[in-house]
């Protein structure tokens, strides 16, 4: 057994890298679903047709990305990955970019590109998480093609619309991949199915607005950025859960700010209620920092926010990446 596996001893085996699975949603449309979806353990996807493939996001580590690309190559008969798109800048969706073939054209929102260009965490993860993630042999690889609003990639007979929600939501440079003919939506981190949503590098009100934008597409299947694939009635249920969570964050923030409380103090007084069972609950502190910064009209201090999340939790944030 490898050292990396040994490092997972005692952790939930259902979140191990080999628990990830490639699910074929329609012929040639794939979701790479990685349990348990908590910190740094993301979902990705792909669309393949006429001997070419579009990859939607990579993974945080070389090991997880290699597993994804190998599984994809097996089902597509090694069809070349002509394009790839990053749904946003975060490392769980982008650090594996350098494992894509050199010839792959990588697409992202222009602010996503800038975010990854200046991301310090790929160069060495700080001790906010435990165990401290080891990304493996990855290097920063930025999009070759940037967009600001929309673009369409034609994969064989299928059209894949890459769409920006119109403002900050999960981050400032989000894209979704929408397959209008199949009504399948790769939502990136605009949705976390069954896990605490994270919007501290975007906007809580923008994330709320983006939910209506997603619902307006009337998707039949959604691949969220984290958590299981959603279909049918699960979609409205998860959208409503997100709405209630973001309203909860906004109301807690406004009540706390009215009495001059800090984000950490507000989080300590808050009752999570129906959201208490979601993994990564400490994101409440990060999301409150975002409201606080937006209300005060200043930049969010990422390090201070992450320090407060660790303080609220009482220990570094757990990860199975
Ligand atoms: Zn993210």
mmCIF file with all atom_site columns, N, CA and C in Angstrom, residues 35-90:
data_model
loop_
_atom_site.group_PDB
_atom_site.id
_atom_site.type_symbol
_atom_site.label_atom_id
_atom_site.label_alt_id
_atom_site.label_comp_id
_atom_site.label_asym_id
_atom_site.label_entity_id
_atom_site.label_seq_id
_atom_site.pdbx_PDB_ins_code
_atom_site.Cartn_x
_atom_site.Cartn_y
_atom_site.Cartn_z
_atom_site.occupancy
_atom_site.B_iso_or_equiv
_atom_site.pdbx_formal_charge
_atom_site.auth_seq_id
_atom_site.auth_comp_id
_atom_site.auth_asym_id
_atom_site.auth_atom_id
_atom_site.pdbx_PDB_model_num
ATOM 1   N N  . UNK A 1 35 ? -16.993 10.745 -4.161  1.00 0.00 ? 35 UNK A N  1
ATOM 2   C CA . UNK A 1 35 ? -17.449 10.833 -2.785  1.00 0.00 ? 35 UNK A CA 1
ATOM 3   C C  . UNK A 1 35 ? -16.275 11.296 -1.894  1.00 0.00 ? 35 UNK A C  1
ATOM 4   N N  . UNK A 1 36 ? -16.484 11.953 -0.796  1.00 0.00 ? 36 UNK A N  1
ATOM 5   C CA . UNK A 1 36 ? -17.760 12.322 -0.270  1.00 0.00 ? 36 UNK A CA 1
ATOM 6   C C  . UNK A 1 36 ? -18.091 13.782 -0.580  1.00 0.00 ? 36 UNK A C  1
ATOM 7   N N  . UNK A 1 37 ? -17.326 14.376 -1.490  1.00 0.00 ? 37 UNK A N  1
ATOM 8   C CA . UNK A 1 37 ? -17.609 15.737 -1.942  1.00 0.00 ? 37 UNK A CA 1
ATOM 9   C C  . UNK A 1 37 ? -17.171 16.834 -0.999  1.00 0.00 ? 37 UNK A C  1
ATOM 10  N N  . UNK A 1 38 ? -16.508 16.464 0.098   1.00 0.00 ? 38 UNK A N  1
ATOM 11  C CA . UNK A 1 38 ? -16.089 17.483 1.070   1.00 0.00 ? 38 UNK A CA 1
ATOM 12  C C  . UNK A 1 38 ? -14.846 18.213 0.542   1.00 0.00 ? 38 UNK A C  1
ATOM 13  N N  . UNK A 1 39 ? -14.237 19.053 1.363   1.00 0.00 ? 39 UNK A N  1
ATOM 14  C CA . UNK A 1 39 ? -13.138 19.932 0.950   1.00 0.00 ? 39 UNK A CA 1
ATOM 15  C C  . UNK A 1 39 ? -12.191 19.254 -0.054  1.00 0.00 ? 39 UNK A C  1
ATOM 16  N N  . UNK A 1 40 ? -12.006 19.869 -1.210  1.00 0.00 ? 40 UNK A N  1
ATOM 17  C CA . UNK A 1 40 ? -11.044 19.505 -2.244  1.00 0.00 ? 40 UNK A CA 1
ATOM 18  C C  . UNK A 1 40 ? -11.435 18.255 -3.047  1.00 0.00 ? 40 UNK A C  1
ATOM 19  N N  . UNK A 1 41 ? -12.565 17.610 -2.697  1.00 0.00 ? 41 UNK A N  1
ATOM 20  C CA . UNK A 1 41 ? -12.985 16.392 -3.406  1.00 0.00 ? 41 UNK A CA 1
ATOM 21  C C  . UNK A 1 41 ? -14.167 16.763 -4.304  1.00 0.00 ? 41 UNK A C  1
ATOM 22  N N  . UNK A 1 42 ? -13.887 17.007 -5.582  1.00 0.00 ? 42 UNK A N  1
ATOM 23  C CA . UNK A 1 42 ? -14.866 17.623 -6.486  1.00 0.00 ? 42 UNK A CA 1
ATOM 24  C C  . UNK A 1 42 ? -15.459 16.618 -7.460  1.00 0.00 ? 42 UNK A C  1
ATOM 25  N N  . UNK A 1 43 ? -16.428 17.070 -8.219  1.00 0.00 ? 43 UNK A N  1
ATOM 26  C CA . UNK A 1 43 ? -16.915 16.334 -9.387  1.00 0.00 ? 43 UNK A CA 1
ATOM 27  C C  . UNK A 1 43 ? -16.377 16.991 -10.648 1.00 0.00 ? 43 UNK A C  1
ATOM 28  N N  . UNK A 1 44 ? -16.241 16.190 -11.694 1.00 0.00 ? 44 UNK A N  1
ATOM 29  C CA . UNK A 1 44 ? -15.831 16.697 -12.999 1.00 0.00 ? 44 UNK A CA 1
ATOM 30  C C  . UNK A 1 44 ? -16.741 16.032 -14.028 1.00 0.00 ? 44 UNK A C  1
ATOM 31  N N  . UNK A 1 45 ? -16.398 16.156 -15.304 1.00 0.00 ? 45 UNK A N  1
ATOM 32  C CA . UNK A 1 45 ? -17.253 15.540 -16.310 1.00 0.00 ? 45 UNK A CA 1
ATOM 33  C C  . UNK A 1 45 ? -16.608 15.584 -17.674 1.00 0.00 ? 45 UNK A C  1
ATOM 34  N N  . UNK A 1 46 ? -17.338 15.075 -18.664 1.00 0.00 ? 46 UNK A N  1
ATOM 35  C CA . UNK A 1 46 ? -16.828 15.064 -20.031 1.00 0.00 ? 46 UNK A CA 1
ATOM 36  C C  . UNK A 1 46 ? -17.967 14.821 -21.006 1.00 0.00 ? 46 UNK A C  1
ATOM 37  N N  . UNK A 1 47 ? -17.769 15.319 -22.222 1.00 0.00 ? 47 UNK A N  1
ATOM 38  C CA . UNK A 1 47 ? -18.687 15.065 -23.327 1.00 0.00 ? 47 UNK A CA 1
ATOM 39  C C  . UNK A 1 47 ? -17.831 14.577 -24.477 1.00 0.00 ? 47 UNK A C  1
ATOM 40  N N  . UNK A 1 48 ? -18.216 13.431 -25.067 1.00 0.00 ? 48 UNK A N  1
ATOM 41  C CA . UNK A 1 48 ? -17.390 12.831 -26.102 1.00 0.00 ? 48 UNK A CA 1
ATOM 42  C C  . UNK A 1 48 ? -18.259 12.458 -27.295 1.00 0.00 ? 48 UNK A C  1
ATOM 43  N N  . UNK A 1 49 ? -17.736 12.680 -28.485 1.00 0.00 ? 49 UNK A N  1
ATOM 44  C CA . UNK A 1 49 ? -18.483 12.319 -29.693 1.00 0.00 ? 49 UNK A CA 1
ATOM 45  C C  . UNK A 1 49 ? -17.621 12.509 -30.921 1.00 0.00 ? 49 UNK A C  1
ATOM 46  N N  . UNK A 1 50 ? -17.866 11.689 -31.947 1.00 0.00 ? 50 UNK A N  1
ATOM 47  C CA . UNK A 1 50 ? -17.105 11.756 -33.202 1.00 0.00 ? 50 UNK A CA 1
ATOM 48  C C  . UNK A 1 50 ? -15.597 11.730 -32.951 1.00 0.00 ? 50 UNK A C  1
ATOM 49  N N  . UNK A 1 51 ? -15.180 10.923 -31.984 1.00 0.00 ? 51 UNK A N  1
ATOM 50  C CA . UNK A 1 51 ? -13.754 10.718 -31.755 1.00 0.00 ? 51 UNK A CA 1
ATOM 51  C C  . UNK A 1 51 ? -13.041 11.860 -31.078 1.00 0.00 ? 51 UNK A C  1
ATOM 52  N N  . UNK A 1 52 ? -13.781 12.770 -30.421 1.00 0.00 ? 52 UNK A N  1
ATOM 53  C CA . UNK A 1 52 ? -13.146 13.870 -29.698 1.00 0.00 ? 52 UNK A CA 1
ATOM 54  C C  . UNK A 1 52 ? -13.863 14.058 -28.370 1.00 0.00 ? 52 UNK A C  1
ATOM 55  N N  . UNK A 1 53 ? -13.123 14.637 -27.414 1.00 0.00 ? 53 UNK A N  1
ATOM 56  C CA . UNK A 1 53 ? -13.683 14.782 -26.071 1.00 0.00 ? 53 UNK A CA 1
ATOM 57  C C  . UNK A 1 53 ? -13.471 16.194 -25.548 1.00 0.00 ? 53 UNK A C  1
ATOM 58  N N  . UNK A 1 54 ? -14.501 16.689 -24.830 1.00 0.00 ? 54 UNK A N  1
ATOM 59  C CA . UNK A 1 54 ? -14.417 17.925 -24.034 1.00 0.00 ? 54 UNK A CA 1
ATOM 60  C C  . UNK A 1 54 ? -14.419 17.503 -22.568 1.00 0.00 ? 54 UNK A C  1
ATOM 61  N N  . UNK A 1 55 ? -13.396 17.891 -21.817 1.00 0.00 ? 55 UNK A N  1
ATOM 62  C CA . UNK A 1 55 ? -13.323 17.600 -20.386 1.00 0.00 ? 55 UNK A CA 1
ATOM 63  C C  . UNK A 1 55 ? -13.829 18.827 -19.623 1.00 0.00 ? 55 UNK A C  1
ATOM 64  N N  . UNK A 1 56 ? -14.655 18.581 -18.605 1.00 0.00 ? 56 UNK A N  1
ATOM 65  C CA . UNK A 1 56 ? -15.187 19.663 -17.773 1.00 0.00 ? 56 UNK A CA 1
ATOM 66  C C  . UNK A 1 56 ? -14.568 19.539 -16.386 1.00 0.00 ? 56 UNK A C  1
ATOM 67  N N  . UNK A 1 57 ? -13.563 20.349 -16.120 1.00 0.00 ? 57 UNK A N  1
ATOM 68  C CA . UNK A 1 57 ? -12.814 20.388 -14.855 1.00 0.00 ? 57 UNK A CA 1
ATOM 69  C C  . UNK A 1 57 ? -11.871 19.196 -14.689 1.00 0.00 ? 57 UNK A C  1
ATOM 70  N N  . UNK A 1 58 ? -10.801 19.451 -13.937 1.00 0.00 ? 58 UNK A N  1
ATOM 71  C CA . UNK A 1 58 ? -9.906  18.373 -13.521 1.00 0.00 ? 58 UNK A CA 1
ATOM 72  C C  . UNK A 1 58 ? -10.081 18.215 -12.003 1.00 0.00 ? 58 UNK A C  1
ATOM 73  N N  . UNK A 1 59 ? -9.106  17.640 -11.328 1.00 0.00 ? 59 UNK A N  1
ATOM 74  C CA . UNK A 1 59 ? -9.243  17.387 -9.887  1.00 0.00 ? 59 UNK A CA 1
ATOM 75  C C  . UNK A 1 59 ? -8.084  18.053 -9.150  1.00 0.00 ? 59 UNK A C  1
ATOM 76  N N  . UNK A 1 60 ? -8.123  17.965 -7.813  1.00 0.00 ? 60 UNK A N  1
ATOM 77  C CA . UNK A 1 60 ? -7.140  18.694 -7.007  1.00 0.00 ? 60 UNK A CA 1
ATOM 78  C C  . UNK A 1 60 ? -5.743  18.099 -7.099  1.00 0.00 ? 60 UNK A C  1
ATOM 79  N N  . UNK A 1 61 ? -5.667  16.773 -7.095  1.00 0.00 ? 61 UNK A N  1
ATOM 80  C CA . UNK A 1 61 ? -4.356  16.129 -7.029  1.00 0.00 ? 61 UNK A CA 1
ATOM 81  C C  . UNK A 1 61 ? -4.052  15.423 -8.346  1.00 0.00 ? 61 UNK A C  1
ATOM 82  N N  . UNK A 1 62 ? -2.751  15.175 -8.547  1.00 0.00 ? 62 UNK A N  1
ATOM 83  C CA . UNK A 1 62 ? -2.344  14.417 -9.732  1.00 0.00 ? 62 UNK A CA 1
ATOM 84  C C  . UNK A 1 62 ? -2.973  13.025 -9.699  1.00 0.00 ? 62 UNK A C  1
ATOM 85  N N  . UNK A 1 63 ? -2.991  12.429 -8.508  1.00 0.00 ? 63 UNK A N  1
ATOM 86  C CA . UNK A 1 63 ? -3.520  11.073 -8.391  1.00 0.00 ? 63 UNK A CA 1
ATOM 87  C C  . UNK A 1 63 ? -4.996  10.999 -8.776  1.00 0.00 ? 63 UNK A C  1
ATOM 88  N N  . UNK A 1 64 ? -5.803  11.927 -8.264  1.00 0.00 ? 64 UNK A N  1
ATOM 89  C CA . UNK A 1 64 ? -7.233  11.906 -8.571  1.00 0.00 ? 64 UNK A CA 1
ATOM 90  C C  . UNK A 1 64 ? -7.494  12.264 -10.036 1.00 0.00 ? 64 UNK A C  1
ATOM 91  N N  . UNK A 1 65 ? -6.724  13.216 -10.569 1.00 0.00 ? 65 UNK A N  1
ATOM 92  C CA . UNK A 1 65 ? -6.910  13.593 -11.974 1.00 0.00 ? 65 UNK A CA 1
ATOM 93  C C  . UNK A 1 65 ? -6.514  12.448 -12.893 1.00 0.00 ? 65 UNK A C  1
ATOM 94  N N  . UNK A 1 66 ? -5.430  11.756 -12.547 1.00 0.00 ? 66 UNK A N  1
ATOM 95  C CA . UNK A 1 66 ? -4.982  10.628 -13.358 1.00 0.00 ? 66 UNK A CA 1
ATOM 96  C C  . UNK A 1 66 ? -6.057  9.543  -13.399 1.00 0.00 ? 66 UNK A C  1
ATOM 97  N N  . UNK A 1 67 ? -6.668  9.279  -12.257 1.00 0.00 ? 67 UNK A N  1
ATOM 98  C CA . UNK A 1 67 ? -7.738  8.266  -12.212 1.00 0.00 ? 67 UNK A CA 1
ATOM 99  C C  . UNK A 1 67 ? -8.893  8.673  -13.123 1.00 0.00 ? 67 UNK A C  1
ATOM 100 N N  . UNK A 1 68 ? -9.257  9.958  -13.057 1.00 0.00 ? 68 UNK A N  1
ATOM 101 C CA . UNK A 1 68 ? -10.361 10.462 -13.883 1.00 0.00 ? 68 UNK A CA 1
ATOM 102 C C  . UNK A 1 68 ? -10.030 10.315 -15.364 1.00 0.00 ? 68 UNK A C  1
ATOM 103 N N  . UNK A 1 69 ? -8.868  10.803 -15.768 1.00 0.00 ? 69 UNK A N  1
ATOM 104 C CA . UNK A 1 69 ? -8.539  10.801 -17.198 1.00 0.00 ? 69 UNK A CA 1
ATOM 105 C C  . UNK A 1 69 ? -8.342  9.378  -17.716 1.00 0.00 ? 69 UNK A C  1
ATOM 106 N N  . UNK A 1 70 ? -7.849  8.474  -16.878 1.00 0.00 ? 70 UNK A N  1
ATOM 107 C CA . UNK A 1 70 ? -7.692  7.071  -17.280 1.00 0.00 ? 70 UNK A CA 1
ATOM 108 C C  . UNK A 1 70 ? -9.055  6.415  -17.481 1.00 0.00 ? 70 UNK A C  1
ATOM 109 N N  . UNK A 1 71 ? -9.972  6.640  -16.527 1.00 0.00 ? 71 UNK A N  1
ATOM 110 C CA . UNK A 1 71 ? -11.323 6.063  -16.654 1.00 0.00 ? 71 UNK A CA 1
ATOM 111 C C  . UNK A 1 71 ? -12.023 6.609  -17.892 1.00 0.00 ? 71 UNK A C  1
ATOM 112 N N  . UNK A 1 72 ? -11.825 7.886  -18.160 1.00 0.00 ? 72 UNK A N  1
ATOM 113 C CA . UNK A 1 72 ? -12.446 8.512  -19.331 1.00 0.00 ? 72 UNK A CA 1
ATOM 114 C C  . UNK A 1 72 ? -11.867 7.936  -20.625 1.00 0.00 ? 72 UNK A C  1
ATOM 115 N N  . UNK A 1 73 ? -10.547 7.783  -20.652 1.00 0.00 ? 73 UNK A N  1
ATOM 116 C CA . UNK A 1 73 ? -9.895  7.205  -21.833 1.00 0.00 ? 73 UNK A CA 1
ATOM 117 C C  . UNK A 1 73 ? -10.388 5.794  -22.108 1.00 0.00 ? 73 UNK A C  1
ATOM 118 N N  . UNK A 1 74 ? -10.665 5.036  -21.036 1.00 0.00 ? 74 UNK A N  1
ATOM 119 C CA . UNK A 1 74 ? -11.150 3.657  -21.207 1.00 0.00 ? 74 UNK A CA 1
ATOM 120 C C  . UNK A 1 74 ? -12.509 3.620  -21.908 1.00 0.00 ? 74 UNK A C  1
ATOM 121 N N  . UNK A 1 75 ? -13.406 4.549  -21.542 1.00 0.00 ? 75 UNK A N  1
ATOM 122 C CA . UNK A 1 75 ? -14.763 4.480  -22.117 1.00 0.00 ? 75 UNK A CA 1
ATOM 123 C C  . UNK A 1 75 ? -14.851 5.178  -23.476 1.00 0.00 ? 75 UNK A C  1
ATOM 124 N N  . UNK A 1 76 ? -13.927 6.088  -23.757 1.00 0.00 ? 76 UNK A N  1
ATOM 125 C CA . UNK A 1 76 ? -13.985 6.789  -25.053 1.00 0.00 ? 76 UNK A CA 1
ATOM 126 C C  . UNK A 1 76 ? -13.048 6.150  -26.074 1.00 0.00 ? 76 UNK A C  1
ATOM 127 N N  . UNK A 1 77 ? -12.412 5.059  -25.696 1.00 0.00 ? 77 UNK A N  1
ATOM 128 C CA . UNK A 1 77 ? -11.472 4.420  -26.612 1.00 0.00 ? 77 UNK A CA 1
ATOM 129 C C  . UNK A 1 77 ? -10.268 5.300  -26.888 1.00 0.00 ? 77 UNK A C  1
ATOM 130 N N  . UNK A 1 78 ? -9.927  6.134  -25.906 1.00 0.00 ? 78 UNK A N  1
ATOM 131 C CA . UNK A 1 78 ? -8.746  6.990  -26.054 1.00 0.00 ? 78 UNK A CA 1
ATOM 132 C C  . UNK A 1 78 ? -8.956  8.165  -26.985 1.00 0.00 ? 78 UNK A C  1
ATOM 133 N N  . UNK A 1 79 ? -10.221 8.552  -27.184 1.00 0.00 ? 79 UNK A N  1
ATOM 134 C CA . UNK A 1 79 ? -10.490 9.728  -28.038 1.00 0.00 ? 79 UNK A CA 1
ATOM 135 C C  . UNK A 1 79 ? -9.731  10.932 -27.506 1.00 0.00 ? 79 UNK A C  1
ATOM 136 N N  . UNK A 1 80 ? -9.048  11.672 -28.373 1.00 0.00 ? 80 UNK A N  1
ATOM 137 C CA . UNK A 1 80 ? -8.251  12.799 -27.871 1.00 0.00 ? 80 UNK A CA 1
ATOM 138 C C  . UNK A 1 80 ? -9.109  13.868 -27.196 1.00 0.00 ? 80 UNK A C  1
ATOM 139 N N  . UNK A 1 81 ? -8.570  14.422 -26.124 1.00 0.00 ? 81 UNK A N  1
ATOM 140 C CA . UNK A 1 81 ? -9.251  15.518 -25.427 1.00 0.00 ? 81 UNK A CA 1
ATOM 141 C C  . UNK A 1 81 ? -8.911  16.802 -26.166 1.00 0.00 ? 81 UNK A C  1
ATOM 142 N N  . UNK A 1 82 ? -9.828  17.220 -27.044 1.00 0.00 ? 82 UNK A N  1
ATOM 143 C CA . UNK A 1 82 ? -9.552  18.387 -27.887 1.00 0.00 ? 82 UNK A CA 1
ATOM 144 C C  . UNK A 1 82 ? -9.708  19.678 -27.105 1.00 0.00 ? 82 UNK A C  1
ATOM 145 N N  . UNK A 1 83 ? -10.686 19.676 -26.150 1.00 0.00 ? 83 UNK A N  1
ATOM 146 C CA . UNK A 1 83 ? -10.930 20.866 -25.344 1.00 0.00 ? 83 UNK A CA 1
ATOM 147 C C  . UNK A 1 83 ? -11.086 20.476 -23.879 1.00 0.00 ? 83 UNK A C  1
ATOM 148 N N  . UNK A 1 84 ? -10.878 21.442 -23.000 1.00 0.00 ? 84 UNK A N  1
ATOM 149 C CA . UNK A 1 84 ? -11.251 21.295 -21.596 1.00 0.00 ? 84 UNK A CA 1
ATOM 150 C C  . UNK A 1 84 ? -11.728 22.652 -21.132 1.00 0.00 ? 84 UNK A C  1
ATOM 151 N N  . UNK A 1 85 ? -12.607 22.644 -20.128 1.00 0.00 ? 85 UNK A N  1
ATOM 152 C CA . UNK A 1 85 ? -13.089 23.905 -19.564 1.00 0.00 ? 85 UNK A CA 1
ATOM 153 C C  . UNK A 1 85 ? -12.994 23.812 -18.052 1.00 0.00 ? 85 UNK A C  1
ATOM 154 N N  . UNK A 1 86 ? -12.614 24.905 -17.414 1.00 0.00 ? 86 UNK A N  1
ATOM 155 C CA . UNK A 1 86 ? -12.653 25.008 -15.957 1.00 0.00 ? 86 UNK A CA 1
ATOM 156 C C  . UNK A 1 86 ? -13.896 25.798 -15.567 1.00 0.00 ? 86 UNK A C  1
ATOM 157 N N  . UNK A 1 87 ? -14.707 25.237 -14.665 1.00 0.00 ? 87 UNK A N  1
ATOM 158 C CA . UNK A 1 87 ? -15.922 25.941 -14.244 1.00 0.00 ? 87 UNK A CA 1
ATOM 159 C C  . UNK A 1 87 ? -15.604 27.130 -13.347 1.00 0.00 ? 87 UNK A C  1
ATOM 160 N N  . UNK A 1 88 ? -14.433 27.111 -12.695 1.00 0.00 ? 88 UNK A N  1
ATOM 161 C CA . UNK A 1 88 ? -13.989 28.246 -11.869 1.00 0.00 ? 88 UNK A CA 1
ATOM 162 C C  . UNK A 1 88 ? -12.556 28.004 -11.445 1.00 0.00 ? 88 UNK A C  1
ATOM 163 N N  . UNK A 1 89 ? -12.002 28.923 -10.690 1.00 0.00 ? 89 UNK A N  1
ATOM 164 C CA . UNK A 1 89 ? -10.566 28.939 -10.426 1.00 0.00 ? 89 UNK A CA 1
ATOM 165 C C  . UNK A 1 89 ? -10.091 27.976 -9.337  1.00 0.00 ? 89 UNK A C  1
ATOM 166 N N  . UNK A 1 90 ? -10.990 27.460 -8.516  1.00 0.00 ? 90 UNK A N  1
ATOM 167 C CA . UNK A 1 90 ? -10.548 26.728 -7.325  1.00 0.00 ? 90 UNK A CA 1
ATOM 168 C C  . UNK A 1 90 ? -9.746  25.472 -7.673  1.00 0.00 ? 90 UNK A C  1
#
